mmCIF file of C-alpha atoms and ligand atoms in Angstrom:
data_model
loop_
_atom_site.group_PDB
_atom_site.id
_atom_site.type_symbol
_atom_site.label_atom_id
_atom_site.label_comp_id
_atom_site.label_asym_id
_atom_site.label_seq_id
_atom_site.Cartn_x
_atom_site.Cartn_y
_atom_site.Cartn_z
ATOM 1 C CA MET L 276 -6.723 2.022 -34.695
ATOM 2 C CA THR L 277 -6.773 5.913 -33.440
ATOM 3 C CA LEU L 278 -7.810 6.630 -29.616
ATOM 4 C CA ARG L 279 -10.102 9.102 -29.746
ATOM 5 C CA ILE L 280 -11.097 11.257 -26.745
ATOM 6 C CA GLY L 281 -14.341 13.490 -27.344
ATOM 7 C CA ARG L 282 -13.376 15.373 -30.720
ATOM 8 C CA TYR L 283 -9.903 14.817 -30.102
ATOM 9 C CA SER L 284 -8.402 12.118 -32.701
ATOM 10 C CA LEU L 285 -5.036 10.973 -31.001
ATOM 11 C CA ALA L 286 -1.818 10.522 -32.753
ATOM 12 C CA GLY L 287 -1.013 7.802 -30.640
ATOM 13 C CA ALA L 288 -2.223 5.189 -28.074
ATOM 14 C CA ALA L 289 0.744 6.082 -25.147
ATOM 15 C CA LEU L 290 -0.007 8.986 -22.688
ATOM 16 C CA LEU L 291 1.642 10.344 -20.016
ATOM 17 C CA ALA L 292 0.665 9.511 -16.731
ATOM 18 C CA PRO L 293 -0.012 12.943 -14.500
ATOM 19 C CA MET L 294 2.262 13.259 -11.490
ATOM 20 C CA ALA L 295 1.933 15.525 -9.174
ATOM 21 C CA GLY L 296 5.472 16.937 -8.512
ATOM 22 C CA VAL L 297 6.598 15.432 -11.713
ATOM 23 C CA THR L 298 4.190 16.347 -15.093
ATOM 24 C CA ASP L 299 5.059 20.266 -15.012
ATOM 25 C CA ARG L 300 5.026 22.013 -18.346
ATOM 26 C CA PRO L 301 8.643 21.506 -19.506
ATOM 27 C CA PHE L 302 8.252 17.900 -18.748
ATOM 28 C CA ARG L 303 4.878 17.245 -20.592
ATOM 29 C CA GLN L 304 6.001 19.580 -23.417
ATOM 30 C CA LEU L 305 8.786 16.921 -23.762
ATOM 31 C CA CYS L 306 7.073 13.855 -23.343
ATOM 32 C CA ARG L 307 4.726 15.454 -25.965
ATOM 33 C CA ALA L 308 7.509 15.870 -28.346
ATOM 34 C CA PHE L 309 8.752 12.495 -28.153
ATOM 35 C CA GLY L 310 5.011 11.312 -29.057
ATOM 36 C CA ALA L 311 2.748 11.118 -25.640
ATOM 37 C CA ALA L 312 -0.684 11.504 -27.304
ATOM 38 C CA LEU L 313 -1.927 13.416 -23.811
ATOM 39 C CA ALA L 314 0.065 14.723 -20.924
ATOM 40 C CA PRO L 315 -2.345 15.803 -18.334
ATOM 41 C CA ALA L 316 -1.186 18.390 -15.861
ATOM 42 C CA GLU L 317 -0.182 17.941 -12.473
ATOM 43 C CA MET L 318 -3.540 17.607 -10.266
ATOM 44 C CA LEU L 319 -5.215 20.760 -9.321
ATOM 45 C CA SER L 320 -7.385 21.129 -5.986
ATOM 46 C CA ALA L 321 -10.604 21.811 -7.222
ATOM 47 C CA ASP L 322 -10.429 24.717 -4.229
ATOM 48 C CA GLN L 323 -10.152 28.050 -6.018
ATOM 49 C CA ARG L 324 -9.095 29.497 -2.724
ATOM 50 C CA LEU L 325 -5.922 27.104 -3.471
ATOM 51 C CA TRP L 326 -5.164 28.618 -6.731
ATOM 52 C CA ASN L 327 -3.216 31.548 -5.423
ATOM 53 C CA THR L 328 -0.248 30.123 -4.359
ATOM 54 C CA GLY L 329 2.927 29.785 -6.295
ATOM 55 C CA LYS L 330 2.802 26.441 -6.829
ATOM 56 C CA SER L 331 -0.505 26.534 -8.080
ATOM 57 C CA GLN L 332 0.107 28.953 -10.812
ATOM 58 C CA HIS L 333 2.772 27.157 -12.114
ATOM 59 C CA ARG L 334 0.252 23.903 -12.275
ATOM 60 C CA MET L 335 -1.870 26.273 -14.243
ATOM 61 C CA ASN L 336 0.427 27.295 -16.714
ATOM 62 C CA HIS L 337 -0.033 25.542 -20.275
ATOM 63 C CA GLU L 338 1.545 28.488 -22.156
ATOM 64 C CA GLY L 339 2.981 27.020 -25.640
ATOM 65 C CA GLU L 340 1.747 23.945 -25.065
ATOM 66 C CA PRO L 341 0.037 21.894 -27.950
ATOM 67 C CA GLU L 342 -3.799 21.055 -27.985
ATOM 68 C CA PRO L 343 -5.420 19.034 -26.429
ATOM 69 C CA ARG L 344 -3.966 20.562 -23.027
ATOM 70 C CA VAL L 345 -5.675 18.422 -20.193
ATOM 71 C CA VAL L 346 -6.355 20.006 -16.532
ATOM 72 C CA GLN L 347 -6.845 17.619 -13.801
ATOM 73 C CA LEU L 348 -9.008 17.944 -11.082
ATOM 74 C CA ALA L 349 -8.970 16.532 -7.979
ATOM 75 C CA GLY L 350 -12.085 17.169 -5.165
ATOM 76 C CA SER L 351 -15.055 16.131 -3.850
ATOM 77 C CA GLU L 352 -17.828 18.466 -3.825
ATOM 78 C CA PRO L 353 -19.740 18.650 -7.235
ATOM 79 C CA GLY L 354 -20.525 22.472 -7.158
ATOM 80 C CA GLN L 355 -16.880 23.389 -6.446
ATOM 81 C CA LEU L 356 -15.192 20.896 -8.930
ATOM 82 C CA ALA L 357 -17.841 22.138 -11.978
ATOM 83 C CA ASP L 358 -16.941 25.805 -11.296
ATOM 84 C CA ALA L 359 -12.937 24.278 -11.193
ATOM 85 C CA ALA L 360 -13.621 22.634 -14.831
ATOM 86 C CA ARG L 361 -15.790 25.616 -16.033
ATOM 87 C CA VAL L 362 -12.676 28.416 -14.839
ATOM 88 C CA ASN L 363 -10.170 26.080 -16.566
ATOM 89 C CA VAL L 364 -11.932 25.784 -19.363
ATOM 90 C CA ASP L 365 -11.978 29.607 -20.099
ATOM 91 C CA LEU L 366 -8.296 29.748 -19.533
ATOM 92 C CA GLY L 367 -7.786 27.207 -22.211
ATOM 93 C CA ALA L 368 -8.382 23.602 -20.634
ATOM 94 C CA HIS L 369 -9.361 21.287 -23.754
ATOM 95 C CA ILE L 370 -10.680 17.794 -21.743
ATOM 96 C CA ILE L 371 -10.997 18.164 -17.985
ATOM 97 C CA ASP L 372 -9.893 14.852 -16.397
ATOM 98 C CA ILE L 373 -11.025 13.713 -12.794
ATOM 99 C CA ASN L 374 -8.761 12.647 -10.115
ATOM 100 C CA MET L 375 -10.239 9.295 -8.456
ATOM 101 C CA GLY L 376 -7.200 7.697 -8.366
ATOM 102 C CA CYS L 377 -4.878 9.592 -5.742
ATOM 103 C CA PRO L 378 -4.419 7.426 -2.694
ATOM 104 C CA ALA L 379 -2.105 10.171 -0.837
ATOM 105 C CA LYS L 380 -3.448 10.921 2.725
ATOM 106 C CA LYS L 381 -3.896 14.389 2.105
ATOM 107 C CA VAL L 382 -6.294 14.050 -0.159
ATOM 108 C CA CYS L 383 -7.980 11.475 0.916
ATOM 109 C CA ASN L 384 -8.828 13.061 4.551
ATOM 110 C CA ARG L 385 -10.581 15.655 2.288
ATOM 111 C CA GLN L 386 -12.598 12.808 0.593
ATOM 112 C CA CYS L 387 -11.247 13.116 -2.649
ATOM 113 C CA GLY L 388 -8.862 11.058 -4.900
ATOM 114 C CA SER L 389 -9.595 7.014 -4.812
ATOM 115 C CA ALA L 390 -11.626 7.421 -1.447
ATOM 116 C CA LEU L 391 -14.548 8.602 -3.796
ATOM 117 C CA LEU L 392 -14.880 5.081 -5.216
ATOM 118 C CA ALA L 393 -16.593 4.019 -2.098
ATOM 119 C CA ASP L 394 -19.346 6.434 -2.712
ATOM 120 C CA GLU L 395 -20.842 5.537 -6.077
ATOM 121 C CA ALA L 396 -23.618 7.982 -5.779
ATOM 122 C CA LEU L 397 -21.394 11.048 -5.074
ATOM 123 C CA VAL L 398 -19.204 10.111 -7.981
ATOM 124 C CA GLN L 399 -22.367 10.021 -9.654
ATOM 125 C CA ARG L 400 -23.205 13.387 -8.826
ATOM 126 C CA ILE L 401 -19.392 14.777 -9.682
ATOM 127 C CA LEU L 402 -19.630 13.405 -12.994
ATOM 128 C CA VAL L 403 -23.194 15.027 -13.699
ATOM 129 C CA ALA L 404 -21.860 18.607 -12.409
ATOM 130 C CA VAL L 405 -18.858 18.415 -14.245
ATOM 131 C CA LEU L 406 -20.143 17.102 -17.315
ATOM 132 C CA ARG L 407 -23.086 20.039 -16.865
ATOM 133 C CA ALA L 408 -20.628 22.468 -16.554
ATOM 134 C CA VAL L 409 -18.257 22.573 -19.337
ATOM 135 C CA SER L 410 -18.994 21.450 -23.069
ATOM 136 C CA VAL L 411 -15.099 19.874 -23.955
ATOM 137 C CA PRO L 412 -14.191 16.187 -23.124
ATOM 138 C CA VAL L 413 -14.278 15.251 -19.426
ATOM 139 C CA THR L 414 -12.162 11.651 -18.645
ATOM 140 C CA LEU L 415 -12.313 10.019 -15.538
ATOM 141 C CA LYS L 416 -8.932 8.511 -13.771
ATOM 142 C CA ILE L 417 -9.608 5.639 -11.071
ATOM 143 C CA ARG L 418 -8.064 3.078 -9.705
ATOM 144 C CA THR L 419 -9.767 -0.624 -9.429
ATOM 145 C CA GLY L 420 -11.462 0.341 -6.195
ATOM 146 C CA THR L 421 -10.941 0.680 -2.415
ATOM 147 C CA ASP L 422 -9.433 -2.741 -1.387
ATOM 148 C CA PRO L 423 -8.571 -6.031 -3.135
ATOM 149 C CA THR L 424 -12.020 -6.624 -1.663
ATOM 150 C CA HIS L 425 -14.118 -4.145 -2.877
ATOM 151 C CA ARG L 426 -13.123 -3.716 -6.671
ATOM 152 C CA ASN L 427 -16.008 -1.782 -8.201
ATOM 153 C CA ALA L 428 -13.861 -0.193 -11.191
ATOM 154 C CA ALA L 429 -15.791 -2.033 -13.952
ATOM 155 C CA ARG L 430 -19.116 -0.487 -12.095
ATOM 156 C CA ILE L 431 -17.521 3.105 -11.752
ATOM 157 C CA ALA L 432 -16.629 2.647 -15.483
ATOM 158 C CA ALA L 433 -19.935 2.013 -16.802
ATOM 159 C CA LEU L 434 -21.782 4.483 -14.633
ATOM 160 C CA ALA L 435 -18.922 7.248 -15.676
ATOM 161 C CA GLN L 436 -19.874 6.485 -19.758
ATOM 162 C CA SER L 437 -23.774 6.544 -18.828
ATOM 163 C CA CYS L 438 -23.319 9.980 -17.500
ATOM 164 C CA GLY L 439 -20.925 10.937 -20.872
ATOM 165 C CA ILE L 440 -17.406 10.761 -19.887
ATOM 166 C CA ALA L 441 -15.292 10.386 -22.862
ATOM 167 C CA ALA L 442 -12.776 7.932 -21.533
ATOM 168 C CA VAL L 443 -11.634 5.979 -18.507
ATOM 169 C CA ALA L 444 -8.085 5.642 -17.104
ATOM 170 C CA ILE L 445 -8.257 2.821 -14.896
ATOM 171 C CA HIS L 446 -4.374 2.395 -12.686
ATOM 172 C CA GLY L 447 -4.357 -1.360 -11.995
ATOM 173 C CA ARG L 448 -4.460 -1.468 -8.258
ATOM 174 C CA THR L 449 -7.018 -0.313 -5.224
ATOM 175 C CA ARG L 450 -6.428 2.720 -2.927
ATOM 176 C CA ALA L 451 -5.415 0.395 -0.086
ATOM 177 C CA ASP L 452 -2.752 -1.118 -2.482
ATOM 178 C CA PHE L 453 -1.020 2.441 -2.614
ATOM 179 C CA PHE L 454 1.702 1.510 -4.748
ATOM 180 C CA HIS L 455 2.675 -2.153 -3.257
ATOM 181 C CA GLY L 456 2.212 -5.369 -5.308
ATOM 182 C CA SER L 457 2.144 -5.168 -9.086
ATOM 183 C CA ALA L 458 -0.504 -3.623 -10.867
ATOM 184 C CA GLU L 459 -3.209 -6.061 -12.360
ATOM 185 C CA TYR L 460 -5.094 -6.262 -15.611
ATOM 186 C CA ASP L 461 -8.454 -8.457 -14.610
ATOM 187 C CA THR L 462 -10.532 -5.456 -13.739
ATOM 188 C CA MET L 463 -9.941 -3.661 -16.344
ATOM 189 C CA ARG L 464 -10.689 -5.941 -18.940
ATOM 190 C CA GLN L 465 -14.327 -6.312 -16.763
ATOM 191 C CA ALA L 466 -14.334 -2.930 -17.009
ATOM 192 C CA ARG L 467 -14.205 -3.040 -20.996
ATOM 193 C CA ALA L 468 -16.783 -5.561 -21.075
ATOM 194 C CA VAL L 469 -19.120 -2.848 -19.721
ATOM 195 C CA MET L 470 -18.513 0.299 -21.279
ATOM 196 C CA SER L 471 -17.830 1.419 -25.152
ATOM 197 C CA VAL L 472 -16.006 4.465 -24.553
ATOM 198 C CA PRO L 473 -11.627 4.747 -24.584
ATOM 199 C CA LEU L 474 -10.543 2.365 -21.562
ATOM 200 C CA ILE L 475 -6.978 3.841 -20.916
ATOM 201 C CA ALA L 476 -4.613 0.989 -19.112
ATOM 202 C CA ASN L 477 -2.225 2.069 -16.076
ATOM 203 C CA GLY L 478 0.544 0.672 -14.107
ATOM 204 C CA ASP L 479 3.860 -0.858 -14.421
ATOM 205 C CA ILE L 480 3.483 -0.267 -18.256
ATOM 206 C CA ASP L 481 7.627 0.345 -18.769
ATOM 207 C CA SER L 482 8.524 -1.259 -22.129
ATOM 208 C CA ALA L 483 6.891 -1.254 -25.862
ATOM 209 C CA GLU L 484 6.377 -5.215 -25.188
ATOM 210 C CA ARG L 485 4.460 -4.625 -21.934
ATOM 211 C CA ALA L 486 2.182 -2.090 -23.541
ATOM 212 C CA ARG L 487 1.463 -4.417 -26.309
ATOM 213 C CA ALA L 488 0.637 -7.564 -24.056
ATOM 214 C CA VAL L 489 -1.130 -5.001 -21.429
ATOM 215 C CA LEU L 490 -3.851 -3.331 -24.767
ATOM 216 C CA ASP L 491 -4.069 -7.203 -25.711
ATOM 217 C CA PHE L 492 -5.178 -8.480 -22.979
ATOM 218 C CA THR L 493 -7.201 -5.776 -21.677
ATOM 219 C CA GLY L 494 -8.932 -4.689 -24.815
ATOM 220 C CA ALA L 495 -7.962 -0.918 -24.077
ATOM 221 C CA GLU L 496 -7.478 1.298 -26.551
ATOM 222 C CA GLY L 497 -4.355 3.128 -25.189
ATOM 223 C CA VAL L 498 -1.730 2.968 -22.416
ATOM 224 C CA MET L 499 -0.423 5.669 -19.805
ATOM 225 C CA ILE L 500 2.508 5.573 -18.769
ATOM 226 C CA GLY L 501 4.055 7.049 -15.598
ATOM 227 C CA ARG L 502 6.849 6.179 -13.652
ATOM 228 C CA ALA L 503 8.479 4.840 -16.701
ATOM 229 C CA ALA L 504 8.685 7.900 -18.146
ATOM 230 C CA GLN L 505 10.869 9.614 -15.342
ATOM 231 C CA GLY L 506 14.097 9.908 -16.758
ATOM 232 C CA ALA L 507 12.649 8.569 -20.318
ATOM 233 C CA PRO L 508 10.717 10.879 -21.851
ATOM 234 C CA TRP L 509 11.576 9.109 -25.395
ATOM 235 C CA ILE L 510 9.525 6.163 -24.096
ATOM 236 C CA PHE L 511 6.703 7.395 -25.743
ATOM 237 C CA ARG L 512 8.176 7.103 -29.162
ATOM 238 C CA ASP L 513 9.473 3.552 -28.427
ATOM 239 C CA VAL L 514 5.937 2.658 -27.607
ATOM 240 C CA ASN L 515 4.316 4.185 -29.900
ATOM 241 C CA ALA L 516 6.149 2.598 -32.875
ATOM 242 C CA TYR L 517 5.918 -0.777 -31.518
ATOM 243 C CA LEU L 518 2.315 -0.394 -31.129
ATOM 244 C CA ALA L 519 1.853 0.913 -34.469
ATOM 245 C CA THR L 520 4.454 -1.157 -36.772
ATOM 246 C CA ASN L 521 5.441 -4.345 -34.245
ATOM 247 C CA GLN L 522 8.953 -3.011 -35.130
ATOM 248 C CA PHE L 523 11.162 -1.735 -32.368
ATOM 249 C CA ALA L 524 12.488 2.134 -33.302
ATOM 250 C CA ALA L 525 15.812 2.495 -33.531
ATOM 251 C CA PRO L 526 17.705 3.132 -30.000
ATOM 252 C CA LEU L 527 18.193 6.918 -29.379
ATOM 253 C CA LEU L 528 22.237 7.954 -29.437
ATOM 254 C CA ARG L 529 23.711 8.686 -26.284
ATOM 255 C CA ALA L 530 24.532 12.184 -27.701
ATOM 256 C CA SER L 531 20.610 12.670 -28.507
ATOM 257 C CA LYS L 532 19.755 11.642 -25.046
ATOM 258 C CA THR L 533 22.558 13.827 -23.607
ATOM 259 C CA ALA L 534 20.984 16.946 -25.433
ATOM 260 C CA ILE L 535 17.626 16.092 -24.510
ATOM 261 C CA ILE L 536 18.371 15.886 -20.882
ATOM 262 C CA LEU L 537 20.580 19.296 -21.417
ATOM 263 C CA GLN L 538 17.445 21.164 -22.737
ATOM 264 C CA HIS L 539 15.114 19.828 -20.484
ATOM 265 C CA LEU L 540 17.904 21.721 -17.500
ATOM 266 C CA VAL L 541 17.245 24.937 -19.712
ATOM 267 C CA SER L 542 13.670 24.646 -19.642
ATOM 268 C CA LEU L 543 13.284 23.793 -16.192
ATOM 269 C CA TYR L 544 15.406 26.816 -15.228
ATOM 270 C CA GLN L 545 13.246 28.714 -17.814
ATOM 271 C CA PHE L 546 9.842 27.777 -16.042
ATOM 272 C CA TYR L 547 10.925 27.941 -12.248
ATOM 273 C CA GLY L 548 13.695 30.336 -12.384
ATOM 274 C CA GLU L 549 16.820 30.177 -10.615
ATOM 275 C CA HIS L 550 16.290 28.701 -6.939
ATOM 276 C CA THR L 551 13.363 25.798 -7.765
ATOM 277 C CA GLY L 552 14.514 25.425 -11.107
ATOM 278 C CA VAL L 553 17.887 23.660 -9.616
ATOM 279 C CA ARG L 554 16.105 21.884 -7.138
ATOM 280 C CA MET L 555 13.390 20.159 -10.006
ATOM 281 C CA ALA L 556 16.030 19.632 -12.580
ATOM 282 C CA ARG L 557 17.893 17.480 -9.576
ATOM 283 C CA LYS L 558 14.987 15.217 -9.176
ATOM 284 C CA HIS L 559 14.842 14.931 -13.024
ATOM 285 C CA LEU L 560 18.680 14.642 -13.167
ATOM 286 C CA GLY L 561 18.223 11.366 -10.226
ATOM 287 C CA TRP L 562 16.357 9.516 -12.685
ATOM 288 C CA TYR L 563 18.400 10.247 -15.938
ATOM 289 C CA CYS L 564 21.441 8.687 -13.849
ATOM 290 C CA ARG L 565 19.230 6.081 -12.954
ATOM 291 C CA GLN L 566 19.523 4.541 -16.361
ATOM 292 C CA TYR L 567 23.570 4.419 -16.377
ATOM 293 C CA SER L 568 25.432 2.004 -14.338
ATOM 294 C CA GLU L 569 28.825 4.389 -14.440
ATOM 295 C CA ALA L 570 26.594 7.379 -13.504
ATOM 296 C CA LEU L 571 27.261 6.898 -9.469
ATOM 297 C CA ASP L 572 29.741 9.720 -9.400
ATOM 298 C CA LEU L 573 27.657 11.870 -11.828
ATOM 299 C CA ARG L 574 24.962 11.676 -9.779
ATOM 300 C CA ARG L 575 27.013 12.950 -6.893
ATOM 301 C CA ARG L 576 28.526 16.314 -8.299
ATOM 302 C CA LEU L 577 24.916 17.005 -10.090
ATOM 303 C CA MET L 578 23.424 16.934 -6.611
ATOM 304 C CA ALA L 579 26.053 19.077 -4.890
ATOM 305 C CA ALA L 580 25.750 21.418 -7.447
ATOM 306 C CA GLU L 581 23.867 24.793 -5.850
ATOM 307 C CA ASP L 582 23.281 26.835 -8.895
ATOM 308 C CA SER L 583 22.364 26.499 -12.016
ATOM 309 C CA ALA L 584 25.086 27.009 -13.910
ATOM 310 C CA SER L 585 27.561 24.725 -12.039
ATOM 311 C CA GLN L 586 24.843 21.911 -12.086
ATOM 312 C CA PHE L 587 24.372 21.991 -16.007
ATOM 313 C CA ARG L 588 28.315 22.368 -16.612
ATOM 314 C CA ALA L 589 28.244 19.039 -14.452
ATOM 315 C CA ALA L 590 25.593 17.594 -16.545
ATOM 316 C CA SER L 591 26.929 18.721 -19.928
ATOM 317 C CA GLN L 592 30.376 17.013 -18.821
ATOM 318 C CA GLY L 593 29.463 14.039 -17.060
ATOM 319 C CA PHE L 594 26.383 13.032 -19.649
ATOM 320 C CA GLY L 595 28.979 14.358 -22.659
ATOM 321 C CA GLN L 596 31.749 12.136 -21.299
ATOM 322 C CA TRP L 597 29.061 9.140 -21.084
ATOM 323 C CA ALA L 598 27.798 9.910 -24.548
ATOM 324 C CA GLN L 599 31.109 9.369 -26.262
ATOM 325 C CA MET L 600 31.838 5.909 -24.486
ATOM 326 C CA GLN L 601 29.290 4.759 -26.614
ATOM 327 C CA VAL L 602 30.588 2.383 -29.580
ATOM 328 C CA ALA L 603 29.238 3.437 -32.507
HETATM 329 C C1 LIG I 132 5.338 10.846 -7.732
HETATM 330 C C2 LIG I 132 3.737 10.506 -8.197
HETATM 331 C C3 LIG I 132 2.375 11.533 -8.531
HETATM 332 C C4 LIG I 132 1.219 11.115 -8.835
HETATM 333 N N1 LIG I 132 0.197 12.196 -8.911
HETATM 334 C C5 LIG I 132 -0.952 11.971 -9.267
HETATM 335 C C6 LIG I 132 -1.559 13.359 -9.897
HETATM 336 O O1 LIG I 132 -1.895 14.041 -9.493
HETATM 337 N N2 LIG I 132 -2.626 12.420 -10.353
HETATM 338 C C7 LIG I 132 -3.097 11.221 -10.389
HETATM 339 O O2 LIG I 132 -3.840 11.092 -11.443
HETATM 340 N N3 LIG I 132 -2.213 10.665 -10.343
HETATM 341 C C8 LIG I 132 -0.817 10.565 -9.803
HETATM 342 N N4 LIG I 132 -0.353 9.347 -9.831
HETATM 343 C C9 LIG I 132 0.034 8.035 -10.147
HETATM 344 C C10 LIG I 132 -0.001 7.999 -11.911
HETATM 345 O O3 LIG I 132 -0.841 8.705 -12.371
HETATM 346 C C11 LIG I 132 -0.268 6.403 -11.981
HETATM 347 O O4 LIG I 132 -1.706 6.443 -11.976
HETATM 348 C C12 LIG I 132 0.811 5.500 -11.386
HETATM 349 O O5 LIG I 132 1.907 6.339 -10.991
HETATM 350 C C13 LIG I 132 0.920 4.093 -11.708
HETATM 351 O O6 LIG I 132 1.369 4.194 -13.402
HETATM 352 P P1 LIG I 132 2.578 3.943 -13.304
HETATM 353 O O7 LIG I 132 3.317 2.695 -12.746
HETATM 354 O O8 LIG I 132 2.994 4.139 -14.849
HETATM 355 O O9 LIG I 132 3.660 4.909 -13.010
HETATM 356 C C14 LIG I 132 1.281 9.789 -9.395
HETATM 357 C C15 LIG I 132 2.168 8.722 -9.066
HETATM 358 C C16 LIG I 132 3.317 9.253 -8.732
HETATM 359 C C17 LIG I 132 4.769 7.982 -8.917
#
């Protein structure tokens, strides 16, 4: 079954989840190359006065990314979100995603992210304003509700569909849950029952089998994968293959993973420049190391490297040795 978002027929059912500080352009491109059907950018404030910072400028950089490019906006004022959506479409966004899922204090204090789920009338005003402002597909990302006693995701999903939203992604936790406990999928199933636009299931999906089980249980058309893609951008290849054929893809060789890690480093240095590039790379290298029990010492060396040349050299030697240890 093909997942369709508005005019776009996607090539797979596994999407990258937007993650601030993680899903920058280099990581999105990597995940897309491994088959992520969509790779939304890190959330961008709808307040255009904040766009002049280096951080926002990086977030708004989509050069060379394949269509459809997804820009996610966070805000609470319908007019401001509508204007921000219009400007981003002019700058090349093909899909606008609205963030009503973020539980972070900084965002929620300004009454946006998942705090908006408590005010369904405001949700409607926002969706109507953004949909009026742009002609590209608009999608919505929400949590299951504000807290375990107020799980209104199904109502919000139905409301979103009536406003013209092209797809709804639901993270199986409430705002109050933050990231604690396990994601639940019953609320997604309820949402599926009251809307016909695609539902994207999200939360704790970390393997191909888990993706299959969540799709079967919820009736969702797609899955969104966040933390399980950190240090494993190839997960999209594995999930898509399994969903399409019920067969596992042959595992990637360690040597191939090493080449991918090194290429990722190069793209981070190019994108951020020397200073920030090395620091952003540390985060990803930590995640790559997490997968390998023998990587403790390597991790220490990678974190100690202060410049891109020594960081790259340490990664090349460390992951290279690790690749050679693989029994053919
Ligand atoms: C570091 C980090 C940053 C995140 N930033 C965003 C964001 O910018 N926008 C958003 O909608 N969700 C954000 N999320 C939530 C994820 O998109 C996703 O809903 C959540 O991690 C659950 O999926 P997972 O279990 O596959 O990680 C973030 C999550 C993490 C871990």
